[in-house]
Coordinates of C-alpha atoms and ligand atoms in Angstrom, one line a residue:
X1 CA -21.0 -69.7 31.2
X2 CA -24.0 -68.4 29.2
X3 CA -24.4 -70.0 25.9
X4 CA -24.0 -66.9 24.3
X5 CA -20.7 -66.1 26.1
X6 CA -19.7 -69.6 24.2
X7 CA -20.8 -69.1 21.1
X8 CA -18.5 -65.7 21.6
X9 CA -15.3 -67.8 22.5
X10 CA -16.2 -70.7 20.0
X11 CA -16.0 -68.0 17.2
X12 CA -12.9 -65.7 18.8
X13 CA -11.0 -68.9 18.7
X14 CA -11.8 -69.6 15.1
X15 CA -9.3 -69.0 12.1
X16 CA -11.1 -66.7 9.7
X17 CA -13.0 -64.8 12.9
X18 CA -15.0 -62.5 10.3
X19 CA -18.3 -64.5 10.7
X20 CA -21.5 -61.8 10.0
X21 CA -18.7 -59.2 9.0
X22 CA -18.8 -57.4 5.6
X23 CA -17.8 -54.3 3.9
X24 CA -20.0 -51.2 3.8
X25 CA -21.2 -50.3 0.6
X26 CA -19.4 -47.2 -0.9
X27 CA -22.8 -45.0 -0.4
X28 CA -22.4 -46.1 2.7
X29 CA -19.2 -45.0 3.4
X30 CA -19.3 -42.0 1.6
X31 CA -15.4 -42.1 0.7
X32 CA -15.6 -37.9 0.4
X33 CA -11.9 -36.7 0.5
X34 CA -12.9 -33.1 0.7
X35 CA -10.7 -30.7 -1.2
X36 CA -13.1 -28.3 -1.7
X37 CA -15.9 -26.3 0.4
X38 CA -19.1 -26.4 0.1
X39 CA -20.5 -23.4 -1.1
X40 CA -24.0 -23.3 0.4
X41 CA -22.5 -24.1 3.2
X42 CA -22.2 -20.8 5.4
X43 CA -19.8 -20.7 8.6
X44 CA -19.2 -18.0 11.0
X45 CA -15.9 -19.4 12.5
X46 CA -13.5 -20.4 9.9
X47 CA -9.8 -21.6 10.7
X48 CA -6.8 -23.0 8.8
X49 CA -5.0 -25.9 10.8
X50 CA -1.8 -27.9 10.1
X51 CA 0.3 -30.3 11.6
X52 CA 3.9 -30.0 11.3
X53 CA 7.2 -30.5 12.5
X54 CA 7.8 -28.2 15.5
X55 CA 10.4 -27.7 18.3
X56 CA 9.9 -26.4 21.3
X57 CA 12.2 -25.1 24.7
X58 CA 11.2 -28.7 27.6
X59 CA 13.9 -28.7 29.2
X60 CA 17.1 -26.4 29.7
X61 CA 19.6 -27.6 26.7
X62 CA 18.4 -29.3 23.3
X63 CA 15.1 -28.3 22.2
X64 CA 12.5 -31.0 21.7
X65 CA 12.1 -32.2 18.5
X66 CA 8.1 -33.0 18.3
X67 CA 4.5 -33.0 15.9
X68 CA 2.1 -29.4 16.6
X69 CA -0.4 -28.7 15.4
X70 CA -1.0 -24.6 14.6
X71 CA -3.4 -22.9 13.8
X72 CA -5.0 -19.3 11.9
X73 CA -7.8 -17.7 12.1
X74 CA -9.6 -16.4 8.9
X75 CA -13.0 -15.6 10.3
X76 CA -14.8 -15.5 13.8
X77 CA -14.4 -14.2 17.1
X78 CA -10.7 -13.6 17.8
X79 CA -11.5 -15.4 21.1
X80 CA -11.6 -18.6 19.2
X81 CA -8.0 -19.3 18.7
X82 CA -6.0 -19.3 22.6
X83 CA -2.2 -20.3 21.7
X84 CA -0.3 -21.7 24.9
X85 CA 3.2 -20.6 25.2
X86 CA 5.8 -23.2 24.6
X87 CA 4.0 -26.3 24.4
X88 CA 3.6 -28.4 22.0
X89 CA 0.1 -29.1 22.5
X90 CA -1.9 -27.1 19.6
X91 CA -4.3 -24.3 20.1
X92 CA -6.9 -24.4 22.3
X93 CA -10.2 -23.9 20.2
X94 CA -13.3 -21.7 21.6
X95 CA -16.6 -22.4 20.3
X96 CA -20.3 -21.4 20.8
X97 CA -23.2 -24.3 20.6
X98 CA -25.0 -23.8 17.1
X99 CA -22.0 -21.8 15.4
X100 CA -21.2 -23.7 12.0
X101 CA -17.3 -24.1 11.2
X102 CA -15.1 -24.3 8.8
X103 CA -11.4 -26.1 9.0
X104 CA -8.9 -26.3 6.2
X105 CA -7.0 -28.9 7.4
X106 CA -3.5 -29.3 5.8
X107 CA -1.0 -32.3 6.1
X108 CA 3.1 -31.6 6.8
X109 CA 4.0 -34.7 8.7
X110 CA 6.1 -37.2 6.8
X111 CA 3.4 -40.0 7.8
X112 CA -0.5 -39.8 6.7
X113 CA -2.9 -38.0 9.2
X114 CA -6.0 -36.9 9.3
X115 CA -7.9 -35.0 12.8
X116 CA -10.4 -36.3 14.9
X117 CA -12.9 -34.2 17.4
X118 CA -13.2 -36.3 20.4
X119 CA -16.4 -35.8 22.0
X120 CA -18.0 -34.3 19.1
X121 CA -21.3 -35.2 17.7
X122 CA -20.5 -34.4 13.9
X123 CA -21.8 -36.2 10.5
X124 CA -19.3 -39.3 9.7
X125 CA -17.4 -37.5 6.8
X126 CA -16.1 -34.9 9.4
X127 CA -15.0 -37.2 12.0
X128 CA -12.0 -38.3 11.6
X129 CA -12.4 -41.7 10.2
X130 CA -8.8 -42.9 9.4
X131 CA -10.6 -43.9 5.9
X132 CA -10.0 -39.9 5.1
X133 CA -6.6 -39.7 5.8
X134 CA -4.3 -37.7 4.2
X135 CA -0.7 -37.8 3.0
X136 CA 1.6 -35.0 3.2
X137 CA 1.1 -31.3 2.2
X138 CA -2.6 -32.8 1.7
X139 CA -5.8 -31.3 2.2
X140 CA -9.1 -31.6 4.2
X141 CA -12.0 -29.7 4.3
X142 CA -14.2 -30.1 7.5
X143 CA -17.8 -28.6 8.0
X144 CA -20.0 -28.8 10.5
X145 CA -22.1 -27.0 13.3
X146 CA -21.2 -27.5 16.8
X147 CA -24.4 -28.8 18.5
X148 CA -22.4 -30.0 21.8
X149 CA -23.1 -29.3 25.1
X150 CA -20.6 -26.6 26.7
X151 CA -18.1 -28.8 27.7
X152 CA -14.1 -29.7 27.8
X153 CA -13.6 -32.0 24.1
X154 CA -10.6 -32.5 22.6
X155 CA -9.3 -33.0 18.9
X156 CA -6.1 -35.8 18.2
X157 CA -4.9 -37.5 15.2
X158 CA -6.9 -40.5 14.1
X159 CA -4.7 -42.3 11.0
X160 CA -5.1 -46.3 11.8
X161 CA -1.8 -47.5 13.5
X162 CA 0.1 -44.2 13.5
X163 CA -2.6 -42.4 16.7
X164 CA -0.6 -43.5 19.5
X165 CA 2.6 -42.2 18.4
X166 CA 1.3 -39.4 16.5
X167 CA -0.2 -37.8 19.6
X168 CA 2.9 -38.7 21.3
X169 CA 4.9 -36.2 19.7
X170 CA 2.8 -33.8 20.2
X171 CA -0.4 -33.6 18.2
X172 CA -3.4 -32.9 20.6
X173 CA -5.4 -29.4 21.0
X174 CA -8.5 -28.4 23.2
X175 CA -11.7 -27.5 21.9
X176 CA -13.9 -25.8 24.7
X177 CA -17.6 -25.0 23.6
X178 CA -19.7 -23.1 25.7
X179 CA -23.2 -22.0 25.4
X180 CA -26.2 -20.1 27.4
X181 CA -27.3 -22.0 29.6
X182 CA -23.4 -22.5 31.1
X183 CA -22.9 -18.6 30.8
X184 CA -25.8 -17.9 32.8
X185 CA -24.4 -19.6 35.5
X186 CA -20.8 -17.2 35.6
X187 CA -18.7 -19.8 36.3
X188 CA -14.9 -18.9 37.2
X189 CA -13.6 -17.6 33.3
X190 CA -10.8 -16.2 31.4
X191 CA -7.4 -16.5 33.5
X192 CA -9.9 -18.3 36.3
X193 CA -10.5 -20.9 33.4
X194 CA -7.7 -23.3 33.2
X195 CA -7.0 -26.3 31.1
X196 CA -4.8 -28.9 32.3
X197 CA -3.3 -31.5 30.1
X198 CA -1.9 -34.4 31.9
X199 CA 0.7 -36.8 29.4
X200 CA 3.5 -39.2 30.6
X201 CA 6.6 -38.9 28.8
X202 CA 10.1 -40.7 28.5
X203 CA 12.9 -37.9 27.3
X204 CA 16.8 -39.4 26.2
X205 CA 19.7 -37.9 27.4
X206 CA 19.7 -35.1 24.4
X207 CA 16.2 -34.2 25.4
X208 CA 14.2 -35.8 22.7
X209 CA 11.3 -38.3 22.9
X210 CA 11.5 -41.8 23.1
X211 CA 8.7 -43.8 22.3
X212 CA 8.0 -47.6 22.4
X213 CA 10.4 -50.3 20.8
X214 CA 8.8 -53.4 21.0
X215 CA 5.8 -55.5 20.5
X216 CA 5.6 -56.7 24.4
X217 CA 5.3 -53.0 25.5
X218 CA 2.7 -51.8 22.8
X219 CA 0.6 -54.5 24.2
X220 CA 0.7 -52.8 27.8
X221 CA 0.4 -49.3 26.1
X222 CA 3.1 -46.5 26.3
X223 CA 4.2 -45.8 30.0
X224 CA 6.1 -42.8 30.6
X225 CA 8.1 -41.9 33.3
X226 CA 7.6 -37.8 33.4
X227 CA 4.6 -36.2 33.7
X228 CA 4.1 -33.2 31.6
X229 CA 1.2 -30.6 32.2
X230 CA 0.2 -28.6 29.1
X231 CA 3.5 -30.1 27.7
X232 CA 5.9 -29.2 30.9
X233 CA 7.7 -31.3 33.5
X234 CA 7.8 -30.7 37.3
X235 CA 4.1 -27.9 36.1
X236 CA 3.5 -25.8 39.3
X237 CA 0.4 -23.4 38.9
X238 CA 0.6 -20.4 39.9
X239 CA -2.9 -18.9 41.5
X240 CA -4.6 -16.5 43.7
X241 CA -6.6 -17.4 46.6
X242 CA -9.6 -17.4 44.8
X243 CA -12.0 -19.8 42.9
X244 CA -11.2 -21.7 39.9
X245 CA -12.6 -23.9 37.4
X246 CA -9.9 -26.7 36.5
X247 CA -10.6 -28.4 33.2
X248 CA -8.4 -32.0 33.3
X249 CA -7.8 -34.1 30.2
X250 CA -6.1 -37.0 30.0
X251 CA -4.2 -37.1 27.3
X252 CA -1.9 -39.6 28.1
X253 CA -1.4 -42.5 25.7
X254 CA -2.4 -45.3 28.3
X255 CA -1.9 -44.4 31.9
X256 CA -4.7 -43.9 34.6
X257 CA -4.6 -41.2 37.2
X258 CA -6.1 -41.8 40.5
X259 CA -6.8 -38.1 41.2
X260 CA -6.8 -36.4 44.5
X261 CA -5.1 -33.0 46.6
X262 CA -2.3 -33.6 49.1
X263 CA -4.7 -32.4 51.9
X264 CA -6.9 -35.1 51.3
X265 CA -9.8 -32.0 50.9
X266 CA -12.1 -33.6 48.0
X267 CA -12.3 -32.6 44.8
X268 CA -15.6 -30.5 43.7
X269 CA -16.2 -31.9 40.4
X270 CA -18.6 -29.8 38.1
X271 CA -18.7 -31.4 34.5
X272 CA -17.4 -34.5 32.8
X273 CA -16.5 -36.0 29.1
X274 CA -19.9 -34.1 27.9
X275 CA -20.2 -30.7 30.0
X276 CA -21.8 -29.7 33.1
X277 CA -23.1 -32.0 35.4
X278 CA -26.7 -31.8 37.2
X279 CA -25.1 -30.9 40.5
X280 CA -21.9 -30.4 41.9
X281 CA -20.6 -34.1 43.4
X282 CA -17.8 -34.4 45.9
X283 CA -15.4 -36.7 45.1
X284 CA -12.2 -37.9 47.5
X285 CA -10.5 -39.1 44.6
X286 CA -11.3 -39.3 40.9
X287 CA -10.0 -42.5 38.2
X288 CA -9.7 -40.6 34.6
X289 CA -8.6 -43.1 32.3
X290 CA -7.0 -41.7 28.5
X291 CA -9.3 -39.4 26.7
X292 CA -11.6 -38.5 29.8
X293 CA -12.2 -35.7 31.1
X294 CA -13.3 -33.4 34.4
X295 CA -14.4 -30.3 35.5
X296 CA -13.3 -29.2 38.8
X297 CA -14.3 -26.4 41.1
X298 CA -11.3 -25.6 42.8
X299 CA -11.8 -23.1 45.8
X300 CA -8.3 -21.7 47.0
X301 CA -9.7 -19.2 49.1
X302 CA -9.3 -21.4 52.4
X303 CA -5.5 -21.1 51.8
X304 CA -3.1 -19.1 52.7
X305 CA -0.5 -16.7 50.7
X306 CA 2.3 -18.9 50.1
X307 CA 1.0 -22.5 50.3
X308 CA 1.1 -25.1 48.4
X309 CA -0.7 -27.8 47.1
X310 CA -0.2 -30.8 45.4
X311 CA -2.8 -32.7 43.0
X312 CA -1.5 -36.2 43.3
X313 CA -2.3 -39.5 41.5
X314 CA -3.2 -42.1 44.2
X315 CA -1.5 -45.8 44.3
X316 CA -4.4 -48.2 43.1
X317 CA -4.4 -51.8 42.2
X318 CA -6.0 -54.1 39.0
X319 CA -3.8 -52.0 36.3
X320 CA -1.2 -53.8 36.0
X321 CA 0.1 -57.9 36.2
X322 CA 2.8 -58.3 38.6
X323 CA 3.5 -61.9 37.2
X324 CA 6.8 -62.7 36.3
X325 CA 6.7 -61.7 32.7
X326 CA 5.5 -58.4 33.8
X327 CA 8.2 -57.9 35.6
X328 CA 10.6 -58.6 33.7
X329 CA 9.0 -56.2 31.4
X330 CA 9.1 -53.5 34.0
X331 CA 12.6 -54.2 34.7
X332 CA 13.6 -53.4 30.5
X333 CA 11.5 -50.2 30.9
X334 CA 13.3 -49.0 33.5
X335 CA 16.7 -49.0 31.5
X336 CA 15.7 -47.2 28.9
X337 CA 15.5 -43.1 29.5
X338 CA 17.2 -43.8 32.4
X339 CA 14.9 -43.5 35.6
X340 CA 12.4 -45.7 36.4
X341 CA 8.9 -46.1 34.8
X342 CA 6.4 -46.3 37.5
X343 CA 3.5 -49.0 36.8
X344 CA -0.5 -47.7 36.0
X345 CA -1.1 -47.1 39.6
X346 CA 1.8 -46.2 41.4
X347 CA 2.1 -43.0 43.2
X348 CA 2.7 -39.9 41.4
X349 CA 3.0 -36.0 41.8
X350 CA 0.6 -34.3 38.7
X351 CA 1.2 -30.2 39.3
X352 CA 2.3 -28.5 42.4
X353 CA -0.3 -25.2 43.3
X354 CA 1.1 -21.8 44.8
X355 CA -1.0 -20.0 46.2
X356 CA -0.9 -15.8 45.8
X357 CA -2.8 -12.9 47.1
X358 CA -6.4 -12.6 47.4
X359 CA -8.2 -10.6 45.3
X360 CA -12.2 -9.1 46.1
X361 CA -15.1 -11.1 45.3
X362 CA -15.5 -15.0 45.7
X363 CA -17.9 -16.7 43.4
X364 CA -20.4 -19.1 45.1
X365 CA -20.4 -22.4 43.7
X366 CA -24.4 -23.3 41.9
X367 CA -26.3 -26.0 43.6
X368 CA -27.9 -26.5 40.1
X369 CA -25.3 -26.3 37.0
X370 CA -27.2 -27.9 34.6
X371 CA -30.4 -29.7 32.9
X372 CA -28.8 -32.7 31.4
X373 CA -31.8 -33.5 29.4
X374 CA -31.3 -37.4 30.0
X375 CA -32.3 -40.2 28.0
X376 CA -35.2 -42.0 29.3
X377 CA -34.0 -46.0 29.9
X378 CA -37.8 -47.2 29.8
X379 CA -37.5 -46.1 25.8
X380 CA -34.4 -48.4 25.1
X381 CA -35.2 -50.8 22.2
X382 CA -33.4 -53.4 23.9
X383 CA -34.1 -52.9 27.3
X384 CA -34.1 -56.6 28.2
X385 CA -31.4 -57.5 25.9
X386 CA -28.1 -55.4 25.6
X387 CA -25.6 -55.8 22.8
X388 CA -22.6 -57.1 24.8
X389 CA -19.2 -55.6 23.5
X390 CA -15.9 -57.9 24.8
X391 CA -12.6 -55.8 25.0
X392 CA -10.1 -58.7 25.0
X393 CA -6.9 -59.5 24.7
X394 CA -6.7 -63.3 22.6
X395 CA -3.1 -64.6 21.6
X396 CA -1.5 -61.4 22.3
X397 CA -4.4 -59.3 19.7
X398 CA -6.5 -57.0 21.3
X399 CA -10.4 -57.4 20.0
X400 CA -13.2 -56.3 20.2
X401 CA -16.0 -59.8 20.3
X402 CA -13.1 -61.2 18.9
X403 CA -12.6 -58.9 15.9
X404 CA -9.6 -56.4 15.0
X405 CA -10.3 -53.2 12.8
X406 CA -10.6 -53.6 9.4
X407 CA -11.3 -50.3 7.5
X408 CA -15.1 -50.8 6.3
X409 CA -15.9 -53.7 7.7
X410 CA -19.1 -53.8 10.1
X411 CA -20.2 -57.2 11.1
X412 CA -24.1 -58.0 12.1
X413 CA -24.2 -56.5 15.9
X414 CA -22.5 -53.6 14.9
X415 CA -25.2 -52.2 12.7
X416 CA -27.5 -49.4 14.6
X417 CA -30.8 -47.5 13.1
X418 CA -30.9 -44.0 13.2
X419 CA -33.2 -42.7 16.0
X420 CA -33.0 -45.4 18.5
X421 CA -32.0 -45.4 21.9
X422 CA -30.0 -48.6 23.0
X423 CA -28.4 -50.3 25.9
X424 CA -24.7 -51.7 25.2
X425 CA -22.6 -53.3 27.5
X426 CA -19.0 -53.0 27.3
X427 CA -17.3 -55.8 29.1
X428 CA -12.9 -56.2 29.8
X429 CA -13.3 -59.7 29.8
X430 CA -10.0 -60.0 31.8
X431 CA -10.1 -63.2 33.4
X432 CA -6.8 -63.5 35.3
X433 CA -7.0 -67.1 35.4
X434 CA -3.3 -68.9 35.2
X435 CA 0.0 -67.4 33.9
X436 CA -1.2 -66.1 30.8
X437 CA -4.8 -64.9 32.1
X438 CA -3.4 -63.2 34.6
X439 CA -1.0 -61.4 32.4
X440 CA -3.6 -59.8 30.2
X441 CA -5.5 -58.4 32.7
X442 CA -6.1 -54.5 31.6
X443 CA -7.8 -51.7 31.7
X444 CA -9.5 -50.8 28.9
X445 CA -10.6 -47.1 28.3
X446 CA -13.2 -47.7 25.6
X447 CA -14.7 -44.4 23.5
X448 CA -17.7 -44.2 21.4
X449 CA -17.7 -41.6 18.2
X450 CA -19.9 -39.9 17.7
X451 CA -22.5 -39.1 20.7
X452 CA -22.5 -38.6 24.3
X453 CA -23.8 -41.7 26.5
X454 CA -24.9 -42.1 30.0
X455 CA -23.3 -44.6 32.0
X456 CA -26.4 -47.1 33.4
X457 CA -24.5 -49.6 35.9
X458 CA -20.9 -50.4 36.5
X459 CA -19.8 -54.1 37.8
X460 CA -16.6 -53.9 40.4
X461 CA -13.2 -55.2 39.2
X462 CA -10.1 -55.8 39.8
X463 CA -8.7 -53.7 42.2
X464 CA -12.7 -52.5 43.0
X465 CA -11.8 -51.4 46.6
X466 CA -9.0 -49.0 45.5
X467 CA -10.7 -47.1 43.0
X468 CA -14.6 -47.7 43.6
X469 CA -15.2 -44.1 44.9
X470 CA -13.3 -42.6 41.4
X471 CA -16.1 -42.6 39.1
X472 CA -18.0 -39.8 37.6
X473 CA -21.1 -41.8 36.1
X474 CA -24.2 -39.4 36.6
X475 CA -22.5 -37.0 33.6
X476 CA -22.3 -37.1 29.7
X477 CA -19.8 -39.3 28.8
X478 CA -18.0 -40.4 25.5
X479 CA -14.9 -42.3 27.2
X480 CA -15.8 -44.9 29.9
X481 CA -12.8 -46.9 31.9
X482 CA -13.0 -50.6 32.0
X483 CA -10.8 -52.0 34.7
X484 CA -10.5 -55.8 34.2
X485 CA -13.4 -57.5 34.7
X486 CA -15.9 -55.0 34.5
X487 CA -19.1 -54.6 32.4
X488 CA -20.3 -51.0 31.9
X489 CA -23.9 -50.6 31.0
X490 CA -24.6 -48.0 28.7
X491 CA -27.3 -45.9 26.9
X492 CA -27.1 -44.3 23.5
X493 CA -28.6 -42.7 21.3
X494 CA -28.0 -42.4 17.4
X495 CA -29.2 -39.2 16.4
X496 CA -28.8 -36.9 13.0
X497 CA -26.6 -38.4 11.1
X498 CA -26.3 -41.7 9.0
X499 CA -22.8 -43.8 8.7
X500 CA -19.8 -45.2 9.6
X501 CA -18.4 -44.3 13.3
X502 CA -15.8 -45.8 15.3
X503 CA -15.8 -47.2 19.0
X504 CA -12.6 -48.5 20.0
X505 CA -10.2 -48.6 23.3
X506 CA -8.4 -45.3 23.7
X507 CA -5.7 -47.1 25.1
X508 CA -3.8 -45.7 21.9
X509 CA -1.4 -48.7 21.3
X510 CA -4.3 -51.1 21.6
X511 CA -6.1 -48.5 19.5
X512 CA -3.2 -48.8 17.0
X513 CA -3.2 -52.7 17.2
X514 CA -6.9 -52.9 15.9
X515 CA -9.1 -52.5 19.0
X516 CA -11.4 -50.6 17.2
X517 CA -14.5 -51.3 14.8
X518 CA -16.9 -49.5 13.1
X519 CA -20.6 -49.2 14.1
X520 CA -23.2 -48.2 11.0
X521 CA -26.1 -45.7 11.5
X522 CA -28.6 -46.5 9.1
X523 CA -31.6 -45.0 8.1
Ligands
C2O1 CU1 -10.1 -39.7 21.0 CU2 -11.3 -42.3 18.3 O1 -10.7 -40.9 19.6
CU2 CU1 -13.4 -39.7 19.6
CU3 CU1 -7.4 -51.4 25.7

């Protein structure tokens, strides 16, 4: 063991745990509840979103009771607002690089919320910090301009402690952003454009949701045993024999899909968490943990009218502990909701694809999609010495270098300086060593606010040999998945704004537990 690895533990272990921490000053923090928009600043989309108690037609029978969030459109293209049909999954939003926007965000859930753009690169104050939630029939003002990549992002509830059950019952939208240099390239669009939400589910008898009970499951994360596809069970897509462009998101609370067709043909995948990739890569399967996403090219022209296809999720290994706890875990799961809950990485069927007729013209798929405009590693402050990030469980409390969320609070390492480029490594420390090691051994799904990163190196794990081939790591990325025992290099870069931003494990029920902390961009 490294000293430093020591001094790590010796402090984790320690009562008070806070050493270096301290709360931002309020300039810092810039506690804006915003109630009122800005009048200088000028936006040519502007929408009015709410989240509110919905129900909606799942299965035959009761509706389902769930959280949606809907939304209006006051000015802007009318292309920006896409409602799907009975879901409960919120509008999917359509935006242009360099367009400046303008949500009023209102409150009607009985709990506080407040809405996060996942992926987004946005001052602090429009983020999604839980520090601005707001109670019911509440307002929030967001402003910003969208200076993304084109690219598949997403936008979830972000109150501390209420996420994972929040987006649960429903609340999670799309936000697609597109800009030249992607529209140049005429990729597959409008009904050749699909979105795919995968999310596990467990329904009761009368058809409504049932969510986790105790404290031993919130520390594995919410496994369901249905797998709903833009909010519908048993999803079967209906297309022609043509070419498509297949944007997945994970949107599952904690479980990992191990990606791959029925025919064992590989997947052509195009763009991940931050937009288009250089080139198109070939992939025989694909691991998306929670919040990730991919772009898939998805050529049914070699098909035939009438077939169909499966998109699967692959059995893998390292997910989950098969100690004796664990399974007696398993075994209360599976009583409740009736069927079974499968573990993260056991089999599973995602969507089922019929094929139809053919129409005329075939699009070719671009050898070059796009200029990433990497970071240059040589320029990293710390080249030689990363800051090391631990994702651990200790005494049955996930942290982060031994630290749980607290609102404000940033300790020493987790203060940045604008402008900088920086490697961090983000380590599951999973050890698996004796009963207890071996029963917190998890993945970890760990997000950064804020920015896009590139991923630099990636250690093997647990389970390496079943999943090593899964990983998407020459793309823009703002979710990474840490199977136990790995270390993922990173490289970021803290650009525009100064502030507070959150990095956390989007494993929402550790998420909700207090993995998560705040990083400061100063000036
Ligand atoms: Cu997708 Cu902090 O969230
Ligand atoms: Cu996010
Ligand atoms: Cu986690």
């Amino acid at each position: 063991m490294k000293r430093r690895d020591f001094i790590g533990l010796a402090l984790a272990g320690g009562a008070g745990i806070l050493l270096g921490e301290f709360l931002v000053p309020k300039i810092l923090r810039r506690q804006r509840p915003k109630p009122t928009a800005n009048p200088s600043f000028h936006p040519d989309v502007e929408l009015e979103l709410s989240a509110g108690p919905s129900e909606v037609q799942i299965f035959t029978g009761a509706p389902t009771r769930v959280r949606k969030y809907h939304a209006r459109l006051l000015k802007g293209p009318s292309e920006t607002l896409q409602v799907l049909e009975d879901t409960y999954l919120g509008p999917v939003l359509r935006l242009k690089k360099g367009q400046k926007i303008r949500i009023y965000f209102t409150n009607y859930i009985p709990q506080d919320t407040i809405t996060h753009w996942h992926g987004l690169h946005v001052p602090p104050e429009d983020d999604g910090h839980p520090r601005f939630a707001i109670r019911k029939v509440e307002k929030y003002i967001y402003e910003f301009e969208i200076k993304n990549r084109a690219g598949t992002y997403w936008f979830h509830p972000h109150p501390h402690g209420l996420t994972g059950p929040q987006v649960y019952r429903g609340l999670a939208g799309l936000l697609l952003i597109t800009d030249d240099e992607e529209q140049d390239l005429k990729l597959p669009s409008g009904e050749f454009d699909i979105p795919l939400v995968i999310q596990d589910r467990i329904f009761d008898g009368n058809n409504q949701l049932v969510y986790l009970t105790s404290r031993m499951e919130r520390i594995w994360g919410f496994l369901g045993n249905r797998v709903l596809v833009n909010g519908k069970p048993d999803f079967t897509l209906q297309v022609r024999r043509s070419v498509y462009r297949l944007r997945i998101l994970n949107g599952s609370n904690s479980r990992i899909y191990k990606l791959a067709w029925s025919d064992r043909r590989p997947l052509v995948v195009i763009g991940t968490d931050g937009g288009l990739l250089e080139r198109p890569v070939m992939k025989n399967y694909l691991m998306l943990g929670p919040a990730e996403r991919v772009d898939l090219w998805a050529d049914f022209t070699r098909y035939n009218e009438g077939d169909t296809l499966v998109l699967k999720s692959l059995p893998f290994s390292g997910a989950s502990s098969m100690g004796m706890m664990g399974r007696g875990m398993t075994g209360r799961r599976r009583r409740r909701g009736g069927n079974r809950v499968p573990q993260n990485g056991e089999e599973l069927e995602i969507l089922r694809v019929k094929i139809g007729w053919k129409p005329g013209i075939k699009p070719k798929l671009p050898e070059h999609l796009s200029n990433p405009g990497w970071h240059n590693i040589k320029e990293a402050l710390n080249l030689n010495s990363p800051r090391r990030f631990v994702f651990a469980m200790r005494r049955m409390r996930p942290t982060i270098n031994g630290r749980s969320f607290r609102m404000t609070a940033v300790a020493d390492d987790e203060i940045v300086r604008l402008g900088n480029l920086e490697i961090w490594d983000l380590v599951n420390s999973s050890t698996g060593r004796g009963m207890m090691g071996g029963m917190m051994q998890m993945p970890h799904p760990v997000h950064i606010h804020g920015l896009q990163f590139q991923v630099v190196e990636r250690t093997t794990s647990a389970g390496w040999e079943t999943i090593k081939e899964g990983f998407v790591d020459n793309g823009w990325k703002d979710t990474v998945l840490l199977m136990p025992g790995m270390r993922v290099r990173v490289l970021l870069k803290f650009e525009d704004f100064e502030g507070l931003y959150l990095y956390h494990c989007h494993n929402l029920e550790h998420e909700d537990m207090g993995m998560m902390r705040n990083y400061l961009v100063k000036a």
